[in-house]
PDB file of C-alpha atoms and ligand atoms in Angstrom:
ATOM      1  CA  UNK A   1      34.235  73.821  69.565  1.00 48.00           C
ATOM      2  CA  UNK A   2      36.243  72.889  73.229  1.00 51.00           C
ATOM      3  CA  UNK A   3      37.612  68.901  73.729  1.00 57.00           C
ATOM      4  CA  UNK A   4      34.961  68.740  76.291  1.00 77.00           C
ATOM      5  CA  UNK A   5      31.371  69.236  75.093  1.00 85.00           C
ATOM      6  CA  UNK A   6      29.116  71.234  76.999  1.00 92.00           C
ATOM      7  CA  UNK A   7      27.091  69.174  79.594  1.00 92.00           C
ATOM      8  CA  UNK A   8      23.484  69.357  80.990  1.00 91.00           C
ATOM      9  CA  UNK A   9      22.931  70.608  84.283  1.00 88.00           C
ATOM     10  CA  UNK A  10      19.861  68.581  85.123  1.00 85.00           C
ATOM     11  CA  UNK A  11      21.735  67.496  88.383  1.00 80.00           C
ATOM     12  CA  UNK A  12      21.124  70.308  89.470  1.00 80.00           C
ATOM     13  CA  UNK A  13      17.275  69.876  88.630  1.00 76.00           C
ATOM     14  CA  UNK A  14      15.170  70.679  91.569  1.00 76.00           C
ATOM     15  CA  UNK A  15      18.059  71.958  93.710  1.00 88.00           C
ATOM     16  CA  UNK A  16      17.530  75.393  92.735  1.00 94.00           C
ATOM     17  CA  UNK A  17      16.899  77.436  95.829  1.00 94.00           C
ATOM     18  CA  UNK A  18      13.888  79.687  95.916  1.00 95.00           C
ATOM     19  CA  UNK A  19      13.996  82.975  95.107  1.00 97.00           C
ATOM     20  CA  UNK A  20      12.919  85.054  98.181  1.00 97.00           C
ATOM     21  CA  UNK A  21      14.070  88.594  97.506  1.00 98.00           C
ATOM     22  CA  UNK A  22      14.747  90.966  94.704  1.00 98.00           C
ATOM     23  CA  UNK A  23      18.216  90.706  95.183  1.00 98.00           C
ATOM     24  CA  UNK A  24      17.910  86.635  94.865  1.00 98.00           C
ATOM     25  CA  UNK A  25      15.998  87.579  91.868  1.00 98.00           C
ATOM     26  CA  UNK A  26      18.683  90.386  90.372  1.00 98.00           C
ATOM     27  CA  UNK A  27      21.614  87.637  91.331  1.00 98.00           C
ATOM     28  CA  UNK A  28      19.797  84.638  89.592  1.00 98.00           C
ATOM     29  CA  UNK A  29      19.274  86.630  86.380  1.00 98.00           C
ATOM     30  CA  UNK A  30      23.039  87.414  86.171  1.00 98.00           C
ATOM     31  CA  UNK A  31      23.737  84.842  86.579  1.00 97.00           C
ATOM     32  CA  UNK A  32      22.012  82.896  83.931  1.00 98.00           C
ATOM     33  CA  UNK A  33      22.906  86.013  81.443  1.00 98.00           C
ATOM     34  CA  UNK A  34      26.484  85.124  82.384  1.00 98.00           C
ATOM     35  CA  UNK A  35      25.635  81.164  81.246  1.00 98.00           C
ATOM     36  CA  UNK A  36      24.263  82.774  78.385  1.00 98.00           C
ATOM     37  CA  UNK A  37      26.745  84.778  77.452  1.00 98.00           C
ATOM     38  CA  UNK A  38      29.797  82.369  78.137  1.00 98.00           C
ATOM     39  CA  UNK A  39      27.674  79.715  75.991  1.00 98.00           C
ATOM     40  CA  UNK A  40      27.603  82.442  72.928  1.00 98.00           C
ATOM     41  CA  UNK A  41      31.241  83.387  73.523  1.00 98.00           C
ATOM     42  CA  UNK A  42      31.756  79.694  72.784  1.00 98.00           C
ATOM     43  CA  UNK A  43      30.113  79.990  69.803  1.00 98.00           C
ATOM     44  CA  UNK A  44      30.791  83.257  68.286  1.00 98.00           C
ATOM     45  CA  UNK A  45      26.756  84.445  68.629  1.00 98.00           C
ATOM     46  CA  UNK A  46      25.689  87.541  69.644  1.00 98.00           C
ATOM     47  CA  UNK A  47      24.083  87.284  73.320  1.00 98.00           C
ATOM     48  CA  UNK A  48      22.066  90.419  72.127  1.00 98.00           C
ATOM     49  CA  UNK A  49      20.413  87.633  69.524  1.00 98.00           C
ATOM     50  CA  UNK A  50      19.409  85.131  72.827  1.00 98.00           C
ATOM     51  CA  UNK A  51      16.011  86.636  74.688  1.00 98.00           C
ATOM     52  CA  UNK A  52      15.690  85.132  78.520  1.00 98.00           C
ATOM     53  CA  UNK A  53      11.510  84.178  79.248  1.00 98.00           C
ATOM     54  CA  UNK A  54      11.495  83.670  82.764  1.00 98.00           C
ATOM     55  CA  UNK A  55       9.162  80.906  83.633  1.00 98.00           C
ATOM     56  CA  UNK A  56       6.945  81.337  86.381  1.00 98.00           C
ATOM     57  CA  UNK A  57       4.849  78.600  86.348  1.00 97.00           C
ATOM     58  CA  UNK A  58       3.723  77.147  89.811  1.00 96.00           C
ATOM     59  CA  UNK A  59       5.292  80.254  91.465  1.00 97.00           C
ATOM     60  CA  UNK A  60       2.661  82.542  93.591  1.00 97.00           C
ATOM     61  CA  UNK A  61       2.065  86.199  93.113  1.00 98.00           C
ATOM     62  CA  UNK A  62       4.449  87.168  96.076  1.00 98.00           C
ATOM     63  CA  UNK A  63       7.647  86.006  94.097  1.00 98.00           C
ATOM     64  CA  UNK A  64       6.271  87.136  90.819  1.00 98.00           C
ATOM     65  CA  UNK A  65       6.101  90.850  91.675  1.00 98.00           C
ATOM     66  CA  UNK A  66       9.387  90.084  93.459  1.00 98.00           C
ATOM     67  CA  UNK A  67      10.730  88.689  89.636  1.00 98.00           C
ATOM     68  CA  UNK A  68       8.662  91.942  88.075  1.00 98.00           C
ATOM     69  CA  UNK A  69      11.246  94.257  90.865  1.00 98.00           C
ATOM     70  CA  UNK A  70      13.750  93.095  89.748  1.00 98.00           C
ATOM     71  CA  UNK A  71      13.156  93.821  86.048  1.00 98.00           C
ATOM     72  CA  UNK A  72      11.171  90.841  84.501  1.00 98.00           C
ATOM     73  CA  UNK A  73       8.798  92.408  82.159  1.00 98.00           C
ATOM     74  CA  UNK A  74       7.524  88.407  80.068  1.00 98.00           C
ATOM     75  CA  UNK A  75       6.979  85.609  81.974  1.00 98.00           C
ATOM     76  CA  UNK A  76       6.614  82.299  80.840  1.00 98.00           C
ATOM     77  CA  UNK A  77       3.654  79.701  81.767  1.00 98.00           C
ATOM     78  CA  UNK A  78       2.846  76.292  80.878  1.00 96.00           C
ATOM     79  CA  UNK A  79      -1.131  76.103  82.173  1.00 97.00           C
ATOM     80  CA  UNK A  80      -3.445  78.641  80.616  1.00 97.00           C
ATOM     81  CA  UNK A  81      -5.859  78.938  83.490  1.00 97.00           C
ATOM     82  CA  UNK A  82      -2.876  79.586  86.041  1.00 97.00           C
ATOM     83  CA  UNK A  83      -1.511  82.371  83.825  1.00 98.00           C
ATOM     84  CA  UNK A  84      -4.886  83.886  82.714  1.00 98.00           C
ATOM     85  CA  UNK A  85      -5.807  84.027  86.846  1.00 98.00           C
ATOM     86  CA  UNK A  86      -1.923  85.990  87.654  1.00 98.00           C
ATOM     87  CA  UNK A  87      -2.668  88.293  84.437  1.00 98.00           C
ATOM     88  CA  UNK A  88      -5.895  89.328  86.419  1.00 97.00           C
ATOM     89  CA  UNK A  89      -4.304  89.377  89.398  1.00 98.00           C
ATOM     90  CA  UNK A  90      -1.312  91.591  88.291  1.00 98.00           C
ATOM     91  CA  UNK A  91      -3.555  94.154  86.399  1.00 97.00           C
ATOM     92  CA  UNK A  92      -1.945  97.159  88.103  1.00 98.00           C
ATOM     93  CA  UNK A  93       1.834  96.338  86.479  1.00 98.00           C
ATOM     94  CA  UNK A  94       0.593  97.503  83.142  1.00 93.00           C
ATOM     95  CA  UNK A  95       3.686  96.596  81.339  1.00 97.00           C
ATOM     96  CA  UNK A  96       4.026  92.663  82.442  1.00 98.00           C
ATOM     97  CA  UNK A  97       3.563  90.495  79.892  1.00 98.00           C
ATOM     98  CA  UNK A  98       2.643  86.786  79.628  1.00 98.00           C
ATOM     99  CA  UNK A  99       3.820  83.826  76.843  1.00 98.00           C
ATOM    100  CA  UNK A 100       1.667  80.640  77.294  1.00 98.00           C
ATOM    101  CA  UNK A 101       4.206  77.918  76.335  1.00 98.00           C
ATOM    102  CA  UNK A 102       2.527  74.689  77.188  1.00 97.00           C
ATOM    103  CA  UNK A 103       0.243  72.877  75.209  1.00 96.00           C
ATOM    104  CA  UNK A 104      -3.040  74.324  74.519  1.00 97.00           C
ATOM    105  CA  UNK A 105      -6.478  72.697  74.268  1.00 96.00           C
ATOM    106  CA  UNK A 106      -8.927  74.238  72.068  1.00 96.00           C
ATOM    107  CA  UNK A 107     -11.594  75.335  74.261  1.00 96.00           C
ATOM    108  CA  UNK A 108      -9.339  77.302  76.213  1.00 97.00           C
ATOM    109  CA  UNK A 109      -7.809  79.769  73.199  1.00 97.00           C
ATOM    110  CA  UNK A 110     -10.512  82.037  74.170  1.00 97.00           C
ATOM    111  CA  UNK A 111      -8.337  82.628  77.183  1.00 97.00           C
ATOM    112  CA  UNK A 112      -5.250  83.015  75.294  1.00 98.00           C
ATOM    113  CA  UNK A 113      -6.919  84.857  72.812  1.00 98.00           C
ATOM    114  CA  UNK A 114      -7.824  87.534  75.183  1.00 97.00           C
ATOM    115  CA  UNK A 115      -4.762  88.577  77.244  1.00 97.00           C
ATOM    116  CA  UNK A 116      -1.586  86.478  76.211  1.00 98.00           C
ATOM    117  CA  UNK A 117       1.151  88.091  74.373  1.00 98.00           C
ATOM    118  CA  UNK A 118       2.839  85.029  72.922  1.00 98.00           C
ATOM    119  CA  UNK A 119       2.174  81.574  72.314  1.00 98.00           C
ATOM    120  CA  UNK A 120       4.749  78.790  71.758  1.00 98.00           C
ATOM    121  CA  UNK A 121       3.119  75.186  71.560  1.00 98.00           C
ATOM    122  CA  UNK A 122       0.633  76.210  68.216  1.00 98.00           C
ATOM    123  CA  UNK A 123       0.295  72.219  66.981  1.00 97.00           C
ATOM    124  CA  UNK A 124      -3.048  72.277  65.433  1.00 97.00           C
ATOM    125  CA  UNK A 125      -4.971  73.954  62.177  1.00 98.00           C
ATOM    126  CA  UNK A 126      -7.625  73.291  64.560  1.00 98.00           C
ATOM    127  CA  UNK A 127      -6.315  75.257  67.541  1.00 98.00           C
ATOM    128  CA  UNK A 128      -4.504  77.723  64.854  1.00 98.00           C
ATOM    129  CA  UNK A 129      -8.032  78.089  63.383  1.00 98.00           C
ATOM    130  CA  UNK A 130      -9.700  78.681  66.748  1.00 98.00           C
ATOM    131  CA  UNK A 131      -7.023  81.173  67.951  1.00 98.00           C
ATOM    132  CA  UNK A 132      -7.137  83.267  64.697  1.00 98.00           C
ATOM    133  CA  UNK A 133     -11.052  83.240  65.253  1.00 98.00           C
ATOM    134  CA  UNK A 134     -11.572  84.231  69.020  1.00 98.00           C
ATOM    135  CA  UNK A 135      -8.519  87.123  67.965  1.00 98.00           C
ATOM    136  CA  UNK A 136     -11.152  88.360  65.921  1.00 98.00           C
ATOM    137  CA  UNK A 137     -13.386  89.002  68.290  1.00 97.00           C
ATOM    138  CA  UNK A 138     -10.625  90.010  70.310  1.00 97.00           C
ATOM    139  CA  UNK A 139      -9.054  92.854  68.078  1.00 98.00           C
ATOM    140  CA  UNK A 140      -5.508  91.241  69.084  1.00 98.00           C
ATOM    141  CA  UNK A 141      -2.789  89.604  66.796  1.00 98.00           C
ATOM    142  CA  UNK A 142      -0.277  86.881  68.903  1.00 98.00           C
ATOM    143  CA  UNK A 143       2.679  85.982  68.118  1.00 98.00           C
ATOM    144  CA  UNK A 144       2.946  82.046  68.126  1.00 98.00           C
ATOM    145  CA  UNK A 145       5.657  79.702  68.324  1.00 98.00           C
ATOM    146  CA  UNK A 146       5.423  76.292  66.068  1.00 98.00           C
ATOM    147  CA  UNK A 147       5.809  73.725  68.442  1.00 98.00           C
ATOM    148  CA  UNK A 148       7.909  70.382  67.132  1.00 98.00           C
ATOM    149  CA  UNK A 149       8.445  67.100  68.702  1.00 97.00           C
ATOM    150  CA  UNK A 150      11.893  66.809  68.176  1.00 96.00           C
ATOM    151  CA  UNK A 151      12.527  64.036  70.693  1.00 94.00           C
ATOM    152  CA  UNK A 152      10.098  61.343  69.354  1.00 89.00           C
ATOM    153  CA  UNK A 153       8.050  60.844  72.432  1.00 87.00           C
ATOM    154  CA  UNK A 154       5.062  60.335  72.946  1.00 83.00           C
ATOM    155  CA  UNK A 155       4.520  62.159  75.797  1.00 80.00           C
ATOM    156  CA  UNK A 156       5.969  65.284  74.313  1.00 82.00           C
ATOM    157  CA  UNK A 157       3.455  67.397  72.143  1.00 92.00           C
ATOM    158  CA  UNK A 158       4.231  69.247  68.953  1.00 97.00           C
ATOM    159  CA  UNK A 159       4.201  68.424  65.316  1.00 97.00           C
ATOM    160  CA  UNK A 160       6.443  65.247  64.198  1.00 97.00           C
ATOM    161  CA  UNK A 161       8.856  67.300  62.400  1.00 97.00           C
ATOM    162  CA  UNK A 162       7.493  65.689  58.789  1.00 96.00           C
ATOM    163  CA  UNK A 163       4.429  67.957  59.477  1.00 97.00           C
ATOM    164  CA  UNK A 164       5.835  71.176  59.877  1.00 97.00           C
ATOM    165  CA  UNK A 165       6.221  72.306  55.946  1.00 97.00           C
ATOM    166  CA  UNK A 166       2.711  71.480  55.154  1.00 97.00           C
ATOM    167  CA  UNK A 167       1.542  73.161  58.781  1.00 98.00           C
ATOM    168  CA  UNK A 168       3.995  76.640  57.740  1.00 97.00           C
ATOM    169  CA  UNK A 169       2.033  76.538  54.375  1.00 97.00           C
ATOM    170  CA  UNK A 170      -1.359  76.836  56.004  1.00 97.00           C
ATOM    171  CA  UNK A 171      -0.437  79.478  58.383  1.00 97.00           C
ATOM    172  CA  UNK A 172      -0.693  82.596  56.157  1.00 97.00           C
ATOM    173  CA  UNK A 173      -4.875  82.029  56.280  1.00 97.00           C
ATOM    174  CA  UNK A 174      -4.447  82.697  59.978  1.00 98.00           C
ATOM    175  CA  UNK A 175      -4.409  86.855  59.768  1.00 97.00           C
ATOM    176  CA  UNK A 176      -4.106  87.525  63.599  1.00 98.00           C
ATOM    177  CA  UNK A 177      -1.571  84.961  64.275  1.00 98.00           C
ATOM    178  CA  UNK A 178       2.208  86.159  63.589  1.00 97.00           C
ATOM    179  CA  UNK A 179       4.186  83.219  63.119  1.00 97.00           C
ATOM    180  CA  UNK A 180       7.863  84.001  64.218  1.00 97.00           C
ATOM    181  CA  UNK A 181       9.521  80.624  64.342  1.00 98.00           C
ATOM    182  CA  UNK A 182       9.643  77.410  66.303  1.00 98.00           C
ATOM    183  CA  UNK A 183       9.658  75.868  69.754  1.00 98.00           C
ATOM    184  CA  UNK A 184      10.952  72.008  71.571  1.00 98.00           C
ATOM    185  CA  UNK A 185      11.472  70.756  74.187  1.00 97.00           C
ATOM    186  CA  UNK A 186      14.679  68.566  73.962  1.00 95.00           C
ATOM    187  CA  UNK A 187      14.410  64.971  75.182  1.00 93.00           C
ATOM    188  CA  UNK A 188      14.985  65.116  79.239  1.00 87.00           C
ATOM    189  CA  UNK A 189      17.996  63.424  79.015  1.00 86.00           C
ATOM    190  CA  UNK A 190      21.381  63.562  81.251  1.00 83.00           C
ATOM    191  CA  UNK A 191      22.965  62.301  77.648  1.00 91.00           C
ATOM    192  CA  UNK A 192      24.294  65.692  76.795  1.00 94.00           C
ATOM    193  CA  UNK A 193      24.792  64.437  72.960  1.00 96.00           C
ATOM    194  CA  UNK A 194      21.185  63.324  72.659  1.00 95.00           C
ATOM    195  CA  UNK A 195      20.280  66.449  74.121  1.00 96.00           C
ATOM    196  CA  UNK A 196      22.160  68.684  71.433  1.00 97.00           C
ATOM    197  CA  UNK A 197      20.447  65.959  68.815  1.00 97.00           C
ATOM    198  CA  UNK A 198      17.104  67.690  69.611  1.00 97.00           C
ATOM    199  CA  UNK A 199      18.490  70.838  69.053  1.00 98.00           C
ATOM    200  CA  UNK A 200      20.331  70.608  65.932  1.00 98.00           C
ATOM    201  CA  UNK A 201      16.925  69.162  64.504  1.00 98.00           C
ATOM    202  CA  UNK A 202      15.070  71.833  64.667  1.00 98.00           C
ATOM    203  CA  UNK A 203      18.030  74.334  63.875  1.00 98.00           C
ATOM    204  CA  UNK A 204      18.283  72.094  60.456  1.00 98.00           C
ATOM    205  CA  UNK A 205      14.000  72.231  60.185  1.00 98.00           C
ATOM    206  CA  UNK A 206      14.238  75.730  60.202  1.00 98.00           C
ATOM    207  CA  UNK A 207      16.968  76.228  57.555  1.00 97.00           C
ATOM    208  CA  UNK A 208      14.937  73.529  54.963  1.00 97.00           C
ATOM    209  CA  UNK A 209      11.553  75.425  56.054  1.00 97.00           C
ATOM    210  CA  UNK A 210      12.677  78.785  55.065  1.00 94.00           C
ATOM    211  CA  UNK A 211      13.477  77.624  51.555  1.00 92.00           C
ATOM    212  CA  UNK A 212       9.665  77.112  51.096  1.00 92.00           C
ATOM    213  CA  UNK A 213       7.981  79.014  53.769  1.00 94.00           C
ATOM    214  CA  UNK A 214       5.448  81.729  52.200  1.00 93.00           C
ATOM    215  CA  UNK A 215       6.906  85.135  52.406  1.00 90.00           C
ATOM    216  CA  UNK A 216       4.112  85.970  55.577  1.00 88.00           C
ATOM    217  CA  UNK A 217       6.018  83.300  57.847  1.00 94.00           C
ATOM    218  CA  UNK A 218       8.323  84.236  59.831  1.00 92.00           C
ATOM    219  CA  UNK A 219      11.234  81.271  61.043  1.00 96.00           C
ATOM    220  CA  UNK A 220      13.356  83.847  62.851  1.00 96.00           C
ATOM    221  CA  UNK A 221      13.299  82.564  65.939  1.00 98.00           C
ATOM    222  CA  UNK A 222      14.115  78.914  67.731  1.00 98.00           C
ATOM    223  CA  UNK A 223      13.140  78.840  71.256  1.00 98.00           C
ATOM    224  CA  UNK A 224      14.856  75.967  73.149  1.00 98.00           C
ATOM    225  CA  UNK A 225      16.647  75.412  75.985  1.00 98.00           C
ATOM    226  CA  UNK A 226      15.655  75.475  79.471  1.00 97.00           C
ATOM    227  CA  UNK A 227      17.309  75.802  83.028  1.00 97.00           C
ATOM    228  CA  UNK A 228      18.811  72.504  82.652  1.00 95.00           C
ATOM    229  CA  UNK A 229      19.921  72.481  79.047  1.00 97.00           C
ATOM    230  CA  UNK A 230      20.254  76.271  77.746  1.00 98.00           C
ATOM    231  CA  UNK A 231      23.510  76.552  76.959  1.00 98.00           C
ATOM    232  CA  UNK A 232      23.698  73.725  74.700  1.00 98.00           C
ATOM    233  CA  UNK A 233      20.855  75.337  73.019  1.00 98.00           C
ATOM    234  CA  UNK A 234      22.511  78.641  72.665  1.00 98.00           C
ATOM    235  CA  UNK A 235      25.066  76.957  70.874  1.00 98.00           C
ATOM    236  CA  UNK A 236      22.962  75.435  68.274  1.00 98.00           C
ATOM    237  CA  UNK A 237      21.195  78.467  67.781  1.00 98.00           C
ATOM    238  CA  UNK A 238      18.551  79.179  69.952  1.00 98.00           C
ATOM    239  CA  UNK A 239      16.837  82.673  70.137  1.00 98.00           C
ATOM    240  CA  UNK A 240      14.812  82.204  72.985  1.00 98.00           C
ATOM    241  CA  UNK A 241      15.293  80.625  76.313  1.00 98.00           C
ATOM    242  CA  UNK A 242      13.002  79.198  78.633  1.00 98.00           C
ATOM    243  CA  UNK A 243      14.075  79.484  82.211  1.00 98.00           C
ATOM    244  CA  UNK A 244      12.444  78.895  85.205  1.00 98.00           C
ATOM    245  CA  UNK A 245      14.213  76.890  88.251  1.00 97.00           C
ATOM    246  CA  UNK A 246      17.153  78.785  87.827  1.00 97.00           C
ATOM    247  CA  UNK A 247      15.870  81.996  88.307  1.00 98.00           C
ATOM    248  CA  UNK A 248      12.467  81.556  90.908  1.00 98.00           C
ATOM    249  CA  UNK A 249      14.262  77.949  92.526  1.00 97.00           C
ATOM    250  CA  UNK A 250      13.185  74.753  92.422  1.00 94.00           C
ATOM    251  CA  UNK A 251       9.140  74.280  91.827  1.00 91.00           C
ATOM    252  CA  UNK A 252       7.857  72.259  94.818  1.00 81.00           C
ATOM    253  CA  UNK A 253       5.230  70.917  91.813  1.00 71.00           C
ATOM    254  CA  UNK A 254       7.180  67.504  90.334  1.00 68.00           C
ATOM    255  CA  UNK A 255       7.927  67.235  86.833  1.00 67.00           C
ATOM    256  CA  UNK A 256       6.172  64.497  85.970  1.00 65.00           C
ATOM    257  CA  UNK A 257       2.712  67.118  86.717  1.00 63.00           C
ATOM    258  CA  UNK A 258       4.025  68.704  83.396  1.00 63.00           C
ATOM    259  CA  UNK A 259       5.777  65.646  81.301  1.00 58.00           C
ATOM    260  CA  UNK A 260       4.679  62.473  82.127  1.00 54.00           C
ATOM    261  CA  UNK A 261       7.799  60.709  81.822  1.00 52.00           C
ATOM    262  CA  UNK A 262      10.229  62.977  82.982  1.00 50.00           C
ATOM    263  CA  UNK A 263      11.005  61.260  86.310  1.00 44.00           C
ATOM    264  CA  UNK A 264      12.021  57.832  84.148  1.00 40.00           C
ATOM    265  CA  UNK A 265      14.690  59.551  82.297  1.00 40.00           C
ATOM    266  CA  UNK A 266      16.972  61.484  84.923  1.00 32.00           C
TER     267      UNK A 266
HETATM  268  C1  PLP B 301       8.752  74.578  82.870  1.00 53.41           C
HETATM  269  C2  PLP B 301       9.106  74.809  81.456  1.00 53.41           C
HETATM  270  C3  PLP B 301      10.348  75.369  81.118  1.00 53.41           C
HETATM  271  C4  PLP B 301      11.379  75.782  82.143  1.00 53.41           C
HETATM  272  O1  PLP B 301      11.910  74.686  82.831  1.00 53.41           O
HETATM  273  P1  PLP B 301      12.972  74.915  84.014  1.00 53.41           P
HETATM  274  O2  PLP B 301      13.522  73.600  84.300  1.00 53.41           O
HETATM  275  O3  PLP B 301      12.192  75.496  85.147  1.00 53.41           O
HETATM  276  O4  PLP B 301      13.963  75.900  83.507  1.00 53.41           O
HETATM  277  C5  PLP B 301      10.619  75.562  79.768  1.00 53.41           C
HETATM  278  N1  PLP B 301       9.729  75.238  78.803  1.00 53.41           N
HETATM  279  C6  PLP B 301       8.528  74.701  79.096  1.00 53.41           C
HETATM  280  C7  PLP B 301       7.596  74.360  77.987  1.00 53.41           C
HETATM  281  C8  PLP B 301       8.178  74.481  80.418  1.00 53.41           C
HETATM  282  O5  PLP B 301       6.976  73.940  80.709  1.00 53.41           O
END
């Protein structure tokens, strides 16, 4: 690895400008695959192994079918309701997609059950068992994303890391859930070594995890990394990114709507 570590970019956190066009969307993507690619270069990975989710939370219909010109095909959203209302919305572009990546309370997997294509913050057997349950009725299978508090705070959600094995183990009674790895959110930190800390926890959860996993689980994939912190994550392995403000601009929504403690730890 380079003398000089990579660093966050969370000064440029809410600086972003908005998206207003399809060629502000077409430039914004390239240029994140360019981070992307530059941060596996580094790294000797693959870019073709790294999948961009565009994150649209908070961002209106008008400059999601302006993201959906340009080429974005899965979108990313934190708030169930919000998503499930731009699925309905959107019914006539047949081939967009939607990943519910925030946290997920149990009387709303109904929704999630019945139109998302992904889920990345599964913390519960509760909410597992509820999920598997309303896909029943559904006729749908998801694929979910184990979500692990790799930062230790309490405001964060996900499984303490301790959890996860005996979590994995359960999963295989879930039929309609496919299980395809796991999901954090590093600590919201300018520290660009406490970041990577987050990241290289779950990387090293994963590799214990697959020793025991059952053979129905699969720990493929590690989505980290967001529009602050990707690149760091590319380089500890992540599969997935999350992006949002550096593809739609800056949400006008502050941070601390979505993680309480955010605005204490610039
Ligand atoms: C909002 C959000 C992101 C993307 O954050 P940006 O700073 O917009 O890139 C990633 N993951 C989760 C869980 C989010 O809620």
């Amino acid at each position: 690895m380079s003398t000089t570590p990579t660093q966050t970019r969370h000064d440029q956190h809410g600086r972003y400008p908005r998206a207003e066009s399809v060629e502000d969307f077409r430039h914004n993507l390239a240029t994140v695959q360019q981070r992307i690619d530059a941060a596996c270069q580094r790294v000797g990975r693959d870019p073709a192994g790294v999948r961009l989710l565009p994150v649209s939370k908070t961002m209106d219909e008008a400059h999601i079918r302006l993201a959906y010109a340009a080429g974005c095909r899965l979108l990313g959203e934190n708030k169930v309701q919000e998503a499930h209302h731009k699925w309905e919305a959107m019914q006539d572009l047949g081939d967009l997609h939607w990943s519910v990546i925030g946290h997920l309370q149990t009387n709303k997997a109904k929704l999630v059950a019945r139109f998302a294509s992904e889920f990345q913050a599964l913390d519960s057997l509760r909410l597992a068992e509820t999920l598997d349950r309303r896909l029943q009725t559904e006729g749908r299978q998801l694929d979910v994303f184990v979500q692990v508090n790799t930062s230790n705070e309490d405001s964060k959600f996900g499984l303490a890391p301790n959890e996860v094995a005996a979590f994995v183990q359960a999963m295989p009674r879930f039929g309609n859930l496919r299980v395809r790895g796991l999901m954090t959110l590093a600590l919201f930190s300018a520290a660009p070594e406490q970041v990577r800390a987050c990241f290289v926890r779950l990387r090293q959860l994963r590799e214990q995890l697959r020793q025991s996993a059952p053979a129905a689980v699969q720990l493929d994939e590690l989505s980290m990394g967001m529009s602050g912190d990707f690149e760091i994550a590319i380089e500890e392995g992540a599969t997935v990114v999350r992006v949002g403000q550096a593809i739609f601009g800056a949400r006008s929504v502050p941070d601390s709507h979505y993680w309480p403690d955010a605005a204490g730890t610039r």
